[in-house]
Short mmCIF file of C-alpha atoms and ligand atoms in Angstrom, two decimals:
data_model
loop_
_atom_site.label_atom_id
_atom_site.label_comp_id
_atom_site.label_asym_id
_atom_site.label_seq_id
_atom_site.Cartn_x
_atom_site.Cartn_y
_atom_site.Cartn_z
CA MET O 1 -130.88 -93.46 41.23
CA SER O 2 -130.66 -91.10 44.15
CA SER O 3 -133.24 -88.36 44.28
CA ASN O 4 -130.43 -85.75 44.21
CA ARG O 5 -129.12 -87.19 40.97
CA GLN O 6 -132.63 -87.22 39.56
CA LYS O 7 -133.12 -83.62 40.52
CA SER O 8 -129.92 -82.45 38.87
CA LEU O 9 -130.71 -84.37 35.72
CA LEU O 10 -134.17 -82.78 35.60
CA LEU O 11 -132.61 -79.37 36.15
CA LEU O 12 -130.13 -79.96 33.35
CA ALA O 13 -132.86 -81.09 30.99
CA GLY O 14 -134.95 -78.05 31.97
CA ALA O 15 -132.03 -75.68 31.35
CA ALA O 16 -131.31 -77.33 27.97
CA ALA O 17 -134.97 -77.02 26.96
CA ALA O 18 -135.06 -73.36 28.04
CA ALA O 19 -131.83 -72.63 26.09
CA GLY O 20 -133.25 -74.43 23.04
CA PHE O 21 -136.46 -72.49 23.37
CA VAL O 22 -134.61 -69.18 23.58
CA ALA O 23 -132.42 -70.10 20.59
CA VAL O 24 -135.35 -71.16 18.42
CA GLY O 25 -137.30 -68.09 19.51
CA TYR O 26 -134.34 -65.87 18.70
CA ARG O 27 -133.93 -67.50 15.26
CA THR O 28 -137.63 -67.27 14.54
CA TRP O 29 -137.70 -63.66 15.61
CA HIS O 30 -134.73 -63.00 13.37
CA SER O 31 -136.04 -64.92 10.46
CA SER O 32 -139.44 -63.31 10.81
CA ARG O 33 -137.76 -59.91 10.66
CA LYS O 34 -135.95 -61.04 7.55
CA ARG O 35 -139.12 -62.29 5.96
CA THR O 36 -140.94 -59.05 6.85
CA LEU O 37 -138.17 -56.96 5.31
CA LEU O 38 -138.12 -59.18 2.24
CA GLY O 39 -141.89 -58.81 1.88
CA GLN O 40 -141.62 -55.04 2.18
CA MET O 41 -138.87 -54.90 -0.43
CA ARG O 42 -140.77 -57.14 -2.79
CA LYS O 43 -143.78 -54.75 -2.58
CA ARG O 44 -141.65 -51.71 -3.31
CA MET O 45 -139.40 -53.22 -6.00
CA LEU O 46 -141.86 -55.16 -8.08
CA LEU O 47 -144.68 -53.73 -10.15
CA ASP O 48 -148.28 -54.90 -10.18
CA ASP O 49 -150.17 -54.90 -13.46
CA SER O 50 -151.09 -51.25 -13.24
CA GLY O 51 -147.51 -50.32 -12.25
CA LEU O 52 -146.21 -52.08 -15.35
CA ILE O 53 -148.68 -50.26 -17.59
CA GLU O 54 -147.68 -46.94 -16.03
CA VAL O 55 -144.01 -47.52 -16.85
CA ARG O 56 -144.90 -48.55 -20.41
CA ASP O 57 -147.11 -45.53 -20.92
CA ASP O 58 -144.58 -43.06 -19.58
CA PHE O 59 -141.98 -44.74 -21.79
CA CYS O 60 -144.31 -44.27 -24.84
CA LYS O 61 -144.90 -40.65 -23.94
CA GLN O 62 -141.19 -39.92 -23.62
CA MET O 63 -140.43 -41.71 -26.90
CA VAL O 64 -142.83 -39.43 -28.75
CA ALA O 65 -141.41 -36.34 -27.01
CA GLY O 66 -137.86 -37.46 -27.93
CA LEU O 67 -138.90 -37.99 -31.60
CA ASN O 68 -140.40 -34.49 -31.62
CA GLY O 69 -137.22 -32.96 -30.22
CA GLU O 70 -138.98 -32.02 -26.97
CA THR O 71 -137.70 -32.57 -23.43
CA SER O 72 -137.39 -36.25 -22.67
CA SER O 73 -134.96 -38.60 -20.95
CA LEU O 74 -135.01 -40.66 -24.14
CA LEU O 75 -132.67 -39.19 -26.78
CA MET O 76 -134.32 -41.12 -29.65
CA ILE O 77 -131.27 -40.73 -31.86
CA PRO O 78 -131.77 -41.14 -35.63
CA SER O 79 -129.08 -43.64 -36.56
CA MET O 80 -128.70 -42.28 -40.10
CA VAL O 81 -128.43 -45.90 -41.16
CA ASP O 82 -130.32 -46.29 -44.39
CA ILE O 83 -128.30 -49.14 -45.76
CA ILE O 84 -128.62 -52.62 -44.37
CA PRO O 85 -126.37 -55.36 -45.64
CA SER O 86 -128.18 -57.15 -48.45
CA GLY O 87 -126.05 -60.26 -48.73
CA ASN O 88 -124.59 -59.05 -52.02
CA GLU O 89 -121.52 -57.50 -50.43
CA ARG O 90 -118.12 -58.89 -51.31
CA GLY O 91 -114.62 -58.51 -49.92
CA ARG O 92 -112.70 -58.41 -46.69
CA TYR O 93 -113.67 -56.00 -43.90
CA LEU O 94 -112.64 -55.09 -40.39
CA ALA O 95 -114.55 -53.66 -37.45
CA LEU O 96 -113.90 -52.46 -33.91
CA ASP O 97 -116.49 -53.08 -31.26
CA LEU O 98 -116.18 -50.93 -28.14
CA GLY O 99 -118.81 -52.03 -25.62
CA GLY O 100 -118.68 -51.67 -21.87
CA THR O 101 -116.17 -54.14 -20.59
CA ASN O 102 -114.12 -55.44 -23.50
CA PHE O 103 -113.47 -54.40 -26.95
CA ARG O 104 -113.33 -56.66 -29.96
CA CYS O 105 -111.44 -56.74 -33.25
CA VAL O 106 -113.54 -58.25 -35.99
CA TYR O 107 -112.79 -59.57 -39.47
CA ILE O 108 -115.06 -60.90 -42.13
CA LYS O 109 -114.55 -62.28 -45.61
CA LEU O 110 -117.69 -62.21 -47.73
CA GLY O 111 -117.81 -64.65 -50.64
CA ASP O 112 -119.52 -64.57 -54.03
CA GLY O 113 -122.73 -66.38 -53.09
CA LYS O 114 -125.55 -64.32 -51.58
CA GLY O 115 -124.93 -63.92 -47.89
CA GLN O 116 -121.96 -66.21 -48.09
CA ILE O 117 -119.56 -65.66 -45.19
CA GLU O 118 -116.26 -67.35 -45.98
CA ASP O 119 -114.40 -66.45 -42.82
CA VAL O 120 -114.98 -64.62 -39.54
CA LYS O 121 -112.53 -63.86 -36.80
CA ILE O 122 -113.31 -62.07 -33.54
CA GLU O 123 -110.64 -61.28 -31.02
CA GLN O 124 -111.72 -60.04 -27.61
CA CYS O 125 -109.26 -57.76 -25.87
CA GLU O 126 -109.41 -56.69 -22.26
CA ILE O 127 -109.26 -52.94 -21.68
CA PRO O 128 -106.65 -52.07 -19.09
CA GLU O 129 -108.28 -50.36 -16.12
CA HIS O 130 -106.51 -47.00 -16.62
CA HIS O 131 -107.97 -46.69 -20.14
CA PHE O 132 -111.48 -46.17 -18.70
CA THR O 133 -110.37 -42.71 -17.62
CA SER O 134 -107.24 -41.97 -19.71
CA PRO O 135 -107.28 -39.10 -22.23
CA ALA O 136 -109.54 -40.17 -25.07
CA ALA O 137 -106.70 -40.05 -27.61
CA ASP O 138 -104.78 -42.65 -25.60
CA LEU O 139 -107.78 -45.00 -25.48
CA PHE O 140 -108.25 -44.65 -29.28
CA THR O 141 -104.52 -45.25 -29.89
CA PHE O 142 -104.67 -48.35 -27.75
CA MET O 143 -107.57 -49.68 -29.80
CA ALA O 144 -105.90 -48.79 -33.15
CA GLU O 145 -102.71 -50.59 -32.07
CA LYS O 146 -104.67 -53.74 -31.13
CA MET O 147 -106.52 -53.60 -34.44
CA VAL O 148 -103.40 -53.18 -36.55
CA ALA O 149 -101.74 -56.17 -34.84
CA PHE O 150 -104.94 -58.19 -35.50
CA ALA O 151 -105.22 -57.03 -39.13
CA LYS O 152 -101.59 -57.85 -39.87
CA THR O 153 -102.13 -61.49 -38.75
CA LEU O 154 -104.85 -61.61 -41.42
CA GLY O 155 -102.60 -60.33 -44.19
CA PHE O 156 -103.73 -56.72 -44.21
CA SER O 157 -100.99 -54.20 -44.87
CA ARG O 158 -100.65 -50.46 -44.92
CA GLY O 159 -102.39 -49.25 -48.06
CA HIS O 160 -102.65 -45.98 -49.97
CA ALA O 161 -105.83 -44.08 -50.81
CA SER O 162 -108.28 -46.60 -52.34
CA GLU O 163 -106.45 -49.64 -50.97
CA ARG O 164 -106.91 -48.66 -47.37
CA PRO O 165 -108.64 -51.27 -45.22
CA VAL O 166 -112.29 -50.47 -44.63
CA VAL O 167 -113.25 -50.46 -40.96
CA GLY O 168 -116.66 -50.40 -39.31
CA PHE O 169 -116.93 -48.93 -35.82
CA CYS O 170 -119.40 -50.26 -33.30
CA PHE O 171 -119.34 -47.52 -30.67
CA SER O 172 -121.87 -48.18 -27.92
CA PHE O 173 -122.24 -44.74 -26.40
CA PRO O 174 -124.80 -42.02 -27.11
CA CYS O 175 -123.84 -40.07 -30.17
CA GLN O 176 -125.59 -37.53 -32.25
CA HIS O 177 -125.19 -38.99 -35.73
CA ILE O 178 -124.55 -36.47 -38.48
CA SER O 179 -124.10 -39.08 -41.19
CA LEU O 180 -123.36 -42.77 -41.41
CA ASN O 181 -119.73 -42.11 -40.60
CA SER O 182 -119.67 -38.99 -38.52
CA GLY O 183 -121.23 -37.80 -35.34
CA LYS O 184 -120.62 -36.31 -31.92
CA LEU O 185 -120.27 -38.07 -28.61
CA ILE O 186 -123.03 -36.79 -26.29
CA ARG O 187 -121.73 -38.41 -23.11
CA TRP O 188 -119.78 -41.37 -21.84
CA THR O 189 -121.69 -44.10 -19.97
CA LYS O 190 -120.88 -47.35 -18.08
CA LYS O 191 -117.32 -47.25 -16.73
CA PHE O 192 -115.93 -44.85 -19.35
CA ASN O 193 -115.02 -41.26 -18.59
CA ASN O 194 -112.20 -40.31 -20.93
CA PRO O 195 -111.54 -36.56 -21.14
CA GLY O 196 -111.37 -35.02 -24.61
CA ALA O 197 -114.12 -37.00 -26.36
CA VAL O 198 -117.51 -35.46 -25.45
CA GLY O 199 -118.58 -33.23 -28.34
CA GLU O 200 -115.99 -34.74 -30.66
CA ASP O 201 -116.47 -37.05 -33.61
CA PRO O 202 -115.53 -40.62 -32.62
CA VAL O 203 -114.93 -41.59 -36.27
CA ARG O 204 -112.45 -38.78 -36.75
CA MET O 205 -110.78 -39.69 -33.45
CA LEU O 206 -110.42 -43.29 -34.59
CA GLU O 207 -109.07 -42.39 -38.00
CA ASP O 208 -106.63 -39.96 -36.36
CA ALA O 209 -105.43 -42.75 -34.05
CA PHE O 210 -104.74 -45.03 -37.03
CA ASP O 211 -102.87 -42.16 -38.74
CA ARG O 212 -100.77 -41.60 -35.61
CA ILE O 213 -99.52 -45.17 -35.83
CA ASP O 214 -99.03 -44.83 -39.57
CA PHE O 215 -101.66 -47.35 -40.69
CA PRO O 216 -104.39 -45.23 -42.27
CA VAL O 217 -107.82 -46.81 -42.67
CA ASP O 218 -111.29 -45.68 -43.84
CA VAL O 219 -113.83 -45.82 -41.10
CA ASP O 220 -116.93 -46.06 -43.29
CA CYS O 221 -119.64 -46.44 -40.69
CA MET O 222 -120.24 -45.89 -37.03
CA VAL O 223 -123.10 -47.80 -35.47
CA ASN O 224 -124.32 -48.23 -32.01
CA ASP O 225 -124.30 -51.83 -30.74
CA THR O 226 -128.09 -52.06 -30.77
CA VAL O 227 -128.13 -50.93 -34.40
CA GLY O 228 -125.42 -53.49 -35.20
CA VAL O 229 -127.52 -56.23 -33.70
CA LEU O 230 -130.61 -55.13 -35.61
CA ALA O 231 -128.66 -54.93 -38.87
CA ALA O 232 -127.08 -58.34 -38.37
CA ALA O 233 -130.39 -59.97 -37.56
CA ARG O 234 -132.52 -58.24 -40.19
CA TYR O 235 -130.07 -59.44 -42.81
CA LEU O 236 -131.48 -62.95 -42.16
CA ASP O 237 -135.10 -62.18 -41.13
CA SER O 238 -137.25 -59.21 -42.05
CA SER O 239 -139.51 -59.57 -39.05
CA VAL O 240 -136.68 -58.35 -36.80
CA MET O 241 -137.94 -54.97 -35.69
CA ILE O 242 -135.99 -54.35 -32.44
CA GLY O 243 -132.34 -54.64 -31.54
CA MET O 244 -131.61 -54.89 -27.86
CA ILE O 245 -128.51 -55.05 -25.67
CA LEU O 246 -128.37 -56.57 -22.21
CA GLY O 247 -124.73 -56.80 -21.28
CA THR O 248 -122.68 -54.38 -19.20
CA GLY O 249 -125.29 -51.76 -20.08
CA THR O 250 -128.68 -51.89 -21.76
CA ASN O 251 -130.19 -50.17 -24.76
CA ALA O 252 -132.49 -50.80 -27.69
CA CYS O 253 -133.26 -49.51 -31.15
CA TYR O 254 -136.20 -50.09 -33.48
CA VAL O 255 -137.53 -49.37 -36.96
CA GLU O 256 -139.53 -46.16 -36.99
CA LYS O 257 -141.57 -44.49 -39.74
CA ILE O 258 -139.57 -41.48 -40.88
CA ASP O 259 -142.72 -39.28 -40.71
CA ASN O 260 -142.82 -39.87 -36.99
CA VAL O 261 -139.29 -38.51 -36.53
CA ARG O 262 -140.51 -34.93 -36.37
CA LYS O 263 -137.13 -33.57 -35.38
CA LEU O 264 -135.86 -34.59 -38.85
CA ALA O 265 -138.64 -32.60 -40.48
CA GLN O 266 -136.28 -29.81 -41.62
CA THR O 267 -134.28 -32.16 -43.79
CA PRO O 268 -135.32 -32.79 -47.41
CA ARG O 269 -137.69 -35.65 -48.24
CA ARG O 270 -135.89 -38.96 -47.96
CA ARG O 271 -135.87 -41.92 -50.27
CA ARG O 272 -136.57 -44.31 -47.43
CA GLN O 273 -139.72 -44.51 -45.37
CA THR O 274 -138.15 -45.84 -42.22
CA MET O 275 -135.19 -45.13 -40.02
CA ILE O 276 -133.57 -47.07 -37.22
CA ILE O 277 -133.89 -45.07 -33.99
CA ASN O 278 -131.43 -45.61 -31.21
CA ILE O 279 -133.50 -44.98 -28.10
CA GLU O 280 -130.67 -44.85 -25.57
CA TRP O 281 -133.13 -46.36 -23.14
CA GLY O 282 -130.64 -46.87 -20.40
CA ALA O 283 -131.14 -43.16 -19.65
CA PHE O 284 -134.90 -43.55 -19.09
CA THR O 285 -135.89 -41.50 -16.05
CA SER O 286 -139.39 -41.63 -14.66
CA LYS O 287 -141.35 -41.27 -11.44
CA THR O 288 -142.89 -44.62 -12.32
CA LEU O 289 -139.56 -46.48 -11.86
CA PRO O 290 -139.37 -48.42 -8.54
CA ARG O 291 -136.17 -46.91 -7.12
CA LEU O 292 -135.31 -47.51 -3.48
CA GLU O 293 -132.84 -46.03 -1.06
CA PHE O 294 -130.04 -48.45 -2.08
CA ASP O 295 -130.59 -47.50 -5.76
CA ARG O 296 -130.15 -43.84 -4.89
CA ASP O 297 -126.96 -44.65 -2.95
CA LEU O 298 -125.61 -46.69 -5.83
CA ASP O 299 -126.39 -43.84 -8.14
CA SER O 300 -124.70 -41.18 -6.05
CA SER O 301 -121.50 -43.19 -5.77
CA SER O 302 -121.43 -44.05 -9.51
CA ALA O 303 -119.30 -42.46 -12.22
CA ASN O 304 -122.40 -40.69 -13.61
CA PRO O 305 -124.70 -39.62 -10.73
CA GLY O 306 -128.25 -38.78 -11.73
CA GLU O 307 -127.87 -40.37 -15.16
CA MET O 308 -128.83 -43.74 -16.65
CA GLN O 309 -131.62 -44.60 -14.20
CA LEU O 310 -133.07 -47.52 -16.11
CA GLU O 311 -129.60 -48.99 -16.78
CA LYS O 312 -128.75 -48.87 -13.10
CA LEU O 313 -131.88 -50.90 -12.31
CA THR O 314 -131.48 -53.51 -15.03
CA SER O 315 -128.05 -54.19 -16.51
CA GLY O 316 -125.11 -56.45 -15.86
CA MET O 317 -122.85 -53.75 -14.54
CA TYR O 318 -125.24 -53.05 -11.65
CA LEU O 319 -127.38 -56.07 -10.62
CA GLY O 320 -124.61 -57.65 -8.57
CA GLU O 321 -123.92 -54.35 -6.79
CA VAL O 322 -127.63 -53.74 -6.11
CA THR O 323 -127.77 -57.21 -4.56
CA ARG O 324 -124.72 -56.50 -2.39
CA ARG O 325 -126.33 -53.34 -1.09
CA ILE O 326 -129.55 -55.16 -0.25
CA LEU O 327 -127.60 -57.90 1.55
CA LEU O 328 -125.83 -55.23 3.60
CA GLN O 329 -129.15 -53.68 4.53
CA PHE O 330 -130.40 -57.10 5.69
CA ALA O 331 -127.22 -57.64 7.72
CA GLU O 332 -127.61 -54.27 9.44
CA GLN O 333 -131.35 -54.40 10.02
CA THR O 334 -132.10 -58.06 10.59
CA GLY O 335 -128.79 -59.60 11.73
CA LEU O 336 -128.24 -61.63 8.56
CA PHE O 337 -124.77 -63.19 8.62
CA GLY O 338 -124.33 -62.13 12.21
CA GLY O 339 -125.09 -58.45 11.64
CA SER O 340 -121.79 -56.74 11.22
CA VAL O 341 -120.28 -57.96 8.00
CA PRO O 342 -117.22 -56.01 6.83
CA GLU O 343 -117.03 -58.37 3.83
CA LEU O 344 -120.26 -56.81 2.46
CA GLN O 345 -118.86 -53.29 2.58
CA THR O 346 -116.70 -53.46 -0.56
CA PRO O 347 -118.40 -51.96 -3.61
CA GLY O 348 -118.27 -54.20 -6.65
CA SER O 349 -117.41 -57.34 -4.69
CA LEU O 350 -120.51 -59.17 -5.93
CA THR O 351 -120.94 -59.23 -9.69
CA THR O 352 -123.91 -60.09 -11.89
CA PRO O 353 -122.20 -63.32 -13.11
CA ASP O 354 -122.00 -64.26 -9.39
CA THR O 355 -125.64 -63.51 -8.70
CA SER O 356 -126.76 -65.35 -11.82
CA ARG O 357 -124.81 -68.42 -10.61
CA ILE O 358 -126.63 -68.06 -7.27
CA ASP O 359 -129.93 -67.79 -9.11
CA HIS O 360 -129.11 -70.93 -11.07
CA ASP O 361 -128.28 -72.87 -7.89
CA SER O 362 -131.09 -75.47 -7.91
CA THR O 363 -129.80 -77.57 -5.00
CA PHE O 364 -132.09 -77.95 -2.00
CA PHE O 365 -129.50 -76.91 0.63
CA GLY O 366 -127.94 -74.09 -1.44
CA GLY O 367 -124.36 -75.37 -1.13
CA PRO O 368 -123.19 -73.63 -4.30
CA THR O 369 -124.71 -70.32 -3.02
CA GLY O 370 -122.70 -70.68 0.18
CA ASP O 371 -119.56 -71.39 -1.87
CA ILE O 372 -120.07 -68.24 -3.94
CA LEU O 373 -120.65 -66.12 -0.83
CA ARG O 374 -117.45 -67.49 0.67
CA SER O 375 -115.29 -67.28 -2.47
CA GLU O 376 -116.53 -63.96 -3.90
CA LEU O 377 -117.43 -62.01 -0.75
CA GLY O 378 -115.03 -63.76 1.57
CA LEU O 379 -117.97 -64.33 3.99
CA SER O 380 -116.63 -66.36 6.83
CA HIS O 381 -119.75 -66.22 8.95
CA TRP O 382 -121.69 -69.44 9.40
CA GLN O 383 -124.74 -69.47 7.08
CA THR O 384 -127.80 -71.42 7.79
CA PHE O 385 -129.96 -73.07 5.18
CA TRP O 386 -132.43 -70.18 5.68
CA ASP O 387 -129.77 -67.52 5.15
CA ARG O 388 -128.83 -69.09 1.84
CA GLN O 389 -132.49 -69.35 0.88
CA LEU O 390 -132.92 -65.67 1.69
CA VAL O 391 -129.93 -64.75 -0.45
CA ARG O 392 -131.43 -66.70 -3.34
CA ASP O 393 -134.73 -64.88 -2.88
CA ILE O 394 -133.04 -61.50 -2.88
CA VAL O 395 -131.04 -62.34 -6.01
CA ARG O 396 -134.22 -63.39 -7.81
CA LEU O 397 -136.05 -60.24 -6.66
CA VAL O 398 -133.34 -58.05 -8.21
CA ALA O 399 -133.56 -60.02 -11.47
CA GLN O 400 -137.38 -59.86 -11.47
CA ARG O 401 -137.41 -56.11 -11.12
CA SER O 402 -134.95 -55.79 -14.00
CA SER O 403 -136.94 -58.15 -16.20
CA GLN O 404 -140.19 -56.28 -15.48
CA LEU O 405 -138.69 -52.98 -16.51
CA ILE O 406 -137.11 -54.36 -19.68
CA ALA O 407 -140.47 -56.01 -20.56
CA ALA O 408 -142.24 -52.65 -20.07
CA GLY O 409 -139.69 -51.08 -22.44
CA ILE O 410 -140.26 -53.78 -25.08
CA ALA O 411 -144.04 -53.39 -24.73
CA ALA O 412 -143.68 -49.64 -25.20
CA LEU O 413 -141.69 -50.14 -28.43
CA LEU O 414 -144.24 -52.56 -29.78
CA ARG O 415 -147.03 -50.07 -29.04
CA GLN O 416 -145.10 -47.25 -30.72
CA MET O 417 -144.66 -49.50 -33.78
CA GLU O 418 -148.35 -50.41 -33.62
CA ARG O 419 -147.36 -54.06 -33.28
CA ASP O 420 -148.63 -54.89 -29.81
CA GLY O 421 -151.99 -56.31 -30.98
CA THR O 422 -154.06 -53.22 -30.07
CA PHE O 423 -154.01 -51.76 -33.59
CA GLY O 424 -154.89 -54.94 -35.50
CA PRO O 425 -153.97 -58.58 -35.47
CA MET O 426 -150.75 -59.30 -33.58
CA GLN O 427 -147.84 -59.83 -35.95
CA ARG O 428 -144.84 -62.02 -35.25
CA THR O 429 -142.07 -59.65 -34.18
CA VAL O 430 -138.50 -60.59 -33.48
CA VAL O 431 -136.37 -58.84 -30.92
CA ALA O 432 -132.71 -59.56 -31.63
CA VAL O 433 -130.71 -59.43 -28.43
CA ASP O 434 -126.99 -59.42 -27.76
CA GLY O 435 -125.05 -59.09 -24.54
CA GLY O 436 -123.48 -61.25 -21.86
CA MET O 437 -126.32 -60.88 -19.37
CA PHE O 438 -128.99 -62.05 -21.79
CA ALA O 439 -126.78 -64.81 -23.19
CA HIS O 440 -125.78 -66.35 -19.81
CA TYR O 441 -128.59 -65.58 -17.39
CA ARG O 442 -131.26 -68.22 -18.16
CA ALA O 443 -133.46 -67.47 -15.12
CA PHE O 444 -133.51 -63.80 -16.13
CA ARG O 445 -134.67 -64.69 -19.70
CA GLU O 446 -137.51 -66.78 -18.22
CA GLU O 447 -138.58 -63.91 -15.95
CA LEU O 448 -138.50 -61.57 -18.94
CA LEU O 449 -140.85 -63.77 -20.94
CA SER O 450 -143.26 -64.06 -18.06
CA ALA O 451 -143.21 -60.30 -17.47
CA LEU O 452 -143.97 -59.80 -21.18
CA GLU O 453 -146.94 -62.10 -20.84
CA ARG O 454 -148.23 -60.17 -17.90
CA ILE O 455 -148.01 -56.80 -19.59
CA MET O 456 -149.19 -57.83 -23.06
CA GLY O 457 -151.37 -60.86 -22.40
CA ALA O 458 -150.19 -64.38 -23.14
CA GLU O 459 -151.55 -64.55 -26.70
CA ALA O 460 -149.82 -61.35 -27.85
CA ALA O 461 -146.61 -62.15 -25.97
CA HIS O 462 -146.37 -65.48 -27.79
CA GLN O 463 -145.90 -63.57 -31.07
CA ILE O 464 -142.78 -61.96 -29.67
CA VAL O 465 -139.59 -63.85 -30.24
CA LEU O 466 -136.54 -62.91 -28.17
CA LYS O 467 -133.71 -64.14 -30.33
CA HIS O 468 -130.18 -64.24 -29.04
CA GLN O 469 -127.98 -62.75 -31.79
CA GLN O 470 -124.58 -64.10 -30.87
CA ASP O 471 -121.87 -61.49 -31.51
CA GLY O 472 -124.59 -59.45 -33.15
CA SER O 473 -123.08 -56.01 -32.55
CA SER O 474 -119.68 -57.05 -33.90
CA MET O 475 -121.12 -58.87 -36.92
CA GLY O 476 -123.51 -55.99 -37.62
CA ALA O 477 -120.69 -53.44 -37.64
CA VAL O 478 -118.45 -55.50 -39.92
CA THR O 479 -121.16 -56.35 -42.43
CA MET O 480 -122.31 -52.71 -42.34
CA ALA O 481 -118.73 -51.72 -43.24
CA GLY O 482 -119.10 -53.96 -46.34
CA ALA O 483 -122.44 -52.44 -47.21
CA ALA O 484 -121.16 -48.88 -46.72
CA ALA O 485 -118.10 -49.53 -48.86
CA GLY O 486 -120.22 -50.96 -51.71
CA ALA O 487 -123.28 -48.73 -51.72
CA PRO O 488 -122.78 -45.18 -50.60
CA SER O 489 -125.42 -44.10 -48.17
CA GLN O 490 -127.45 -41.00 -49.07
CA TRP O 491 -126.98 -39.76 -45.57
CA ARG O 492 -123.26 -40.12 -45.98
CA SER O 493 -122.95 -38.44 -49.38
CA GLU O 494 -125.28 -35.58 -48.33
CA ALA O 495 -123.16 -34.90 -45.29
CA GLY O 496 -120.07 -34.99 -47.47
CA GLY O 497 -118.51 -37.58 -45.18
P1 ADP A 1 -120.22 -55.50 -23.38
O1 ADP A 1 -121.48 -55.10 -22.72
O2 ADP A 1 -119.03 -54.91 -22.74
O3 ADP A 1 -120.25 -55.30 -24.85
P2 ADP A 1 -120.91 -58.28 -23.15
O4 ADP A 1 -122.08 -58.18 -24.02
O5 ADP A 1 -120.02 -59.45 -23.35
O6 ADP A 1 -119.99 -57.04 -23.13
O7 ADP A 1 -121.49 -58.33 -21.68
C1 ADP A 1 -120.64 -58.48 -20.58
C2 ADP A 1 -121.47 -58.23 -19.34
O8 ADP A 1 -122.48 -59.24 -19.26
C3 ADP A 1 -120.67 -58.36 -18.09
O9 ADP A 1 -120.20 -57.09 -17.72
C4 ADP A 1 -121.69 -58.90 -17.10
O10 ADP A 1 -122.30 -57.83 -16.44
C5 ADP A 1 -122.71 -59.62 -17.91
N1 ADP A 1 -122.51 -61.08 -17.75
C6 ADP A 1 -121.50 -61.82 -18.22
N2 ADP A 1 -121.62 -63.11 -17.86
C7 ADP A 1 -122.78 -63.18 -17.15
C8 ADP A 1 -123.47 -64.23 -16.48
N3 ADP A 1 -123.03 -65.45 -16.43
N4 ADP A 1 -124.61 -63.91 -15.86
C9 ADP A 1 -125.11 -62.68 -15.87
N5 ADP A 1 -124.49 -61.64 -16.44
C10 ADP A 1 -123.35 -61.87 -17.10
MG1 MG A 2 -121.26 -55.27 -26.61
#
C-alpha cells in the first residue's frame, strides 16, 4: 500500500473516531441532562416519609374542620344514608349512574332468598360531547330517554302512582344532601359544566325529565358513587369501612360516628350511631401537596381552575395529561425527541389508559412504548432505547406520586376512624374500590400498596384490604333503591321527601 493511501485511510479513521466521539459525547451530555432533570422532578414530586405524614396529618385536620362545619377544603358531606340494603329486599329496580365519562342504566331483580340476585343488567351509554356543557335540563332529558328505552326492553311500562318504577340515582358530584332523596348540587366537577343545575335538586331535575317524556318514575334515593360502592360492599362484608373511587375522578367515603359530625348537632338525636360521610376528597387543597409548574398550568387551563387539587394530581382524567406536559418540558429543556415536538403540544392527546399501557410494557427494548408514542401522539421522531426508558420512568413517577397521595388519604381516614393501629390492635379493614383506573392499572395498585406500607408500617398495612368492587357504584345505587322502597328512611320521612 502506498504511503499516501495509508495516510488517507488513517485520516478517515481519525475523522470517523472524532465524529463518533462527538456523537457519543453529545448523547451522553443530553442523556445526563435528562437524568438530572428526572432526578430533580423525582425529588419534587415524590414524598419522603415525613412528607407523607404531613399530607396525612393535614388531611386529618381538614376532615375534623369539615365535620365541625369550619373552613376546610374537605366538604365532609353527611350522606343521609341510614339504610343499607339488608338482603331482604324483593322486587325489580332501576338505577342511573352518572359518573365522569359514561353513564349507566342499571336493572336488578331481587329474589326471595336472602341476598338473592336473580338478574342484573347494566348498559353503558356514551355521553355525547355537547352534553358536558349543554343546559342541565337537556342532559337530564337525554339520560331519562336512554333509561326509558332500557326499561322498556325489560318489560317496564308507564305506571300510575304506586306502580311507578322505582329508580335509584348514583350522582357522582358534590351535593348537599337534605334527605335520602333530595339535595342540592354544590358544583360540577370533571368534564361537566351544565348551566342551570348548581343549587338545584338533582332528584327533582331527574324526575322532571322523566315527566317531560311522559314516563313518570319515583327516584327514591340519590347516592354518590363512593357511597354506592360502600353500600354494595358492606352488604356482603361488615368490615368494609371505606368506599373509594379511582376512575375519571377520585373520591372516598367512610363510616363516621354521628357524634363526631358536629355540624349535624342541631338536628334531633338520631336512631343510628353512625353515618356515611362523603369526603369529596378530590377537592383536597393543601400546602403539603407536591404541585409543580406543570400542575399549575394544567389547573389554569382546566374547566375548574383552582379547584379539585388532589383529583388533578391523582385521577384517570389527569394522569395522562400530566405526563404529556412533563414530556413536553423534557423535549424543550433536554432535547428529548429532537427538542421541538409539535405532536406533544395537543392537550389531552395522551390518556391515562395510554400511560398505564406504557407502564405495563415489560419488554427490554420498550417496543410497545414506542408504538404507543407513535400511534397516540403521532410522534414521528426516532426514539432511542434510552428515550423510551425515560418515558417509562416518567410515567411511573406520575403514577407513584398519585399512589402516595391516595395512600396518605386512606391513612388519614383510618386514623380518623381510630383503625390505623395507634389506638389499639389493628383491625382488618376493607376499602371497597370502584373505577376504571383502579380496575385496569395493575402497576398503580402495586404502588398504592407499597405507599400504604411506608406510611402505616408493613404490619398495619397488611390488615388493609383494597377490594375491587366491580360495578360497585351502579350496584349500590340499584340495591339502595330497593332498600329505600321497602324501608322508609328516617332522614327521608323527616324531610318529607
Ligand atoms: P367513571 O369515572 O366515569 O364513572 P370509570 O369508573 O369506568 O368511569 O372510569 C373510567 C376512567 O378510568 C377513564 O376515564 C380513565 O381515566 C380510567 N381508565 C380506564 N381504563 C384505564 C386503564 N387501562 N388504565 C388506567 N386508567 C384507565
Ligand atoms: Mg363511576
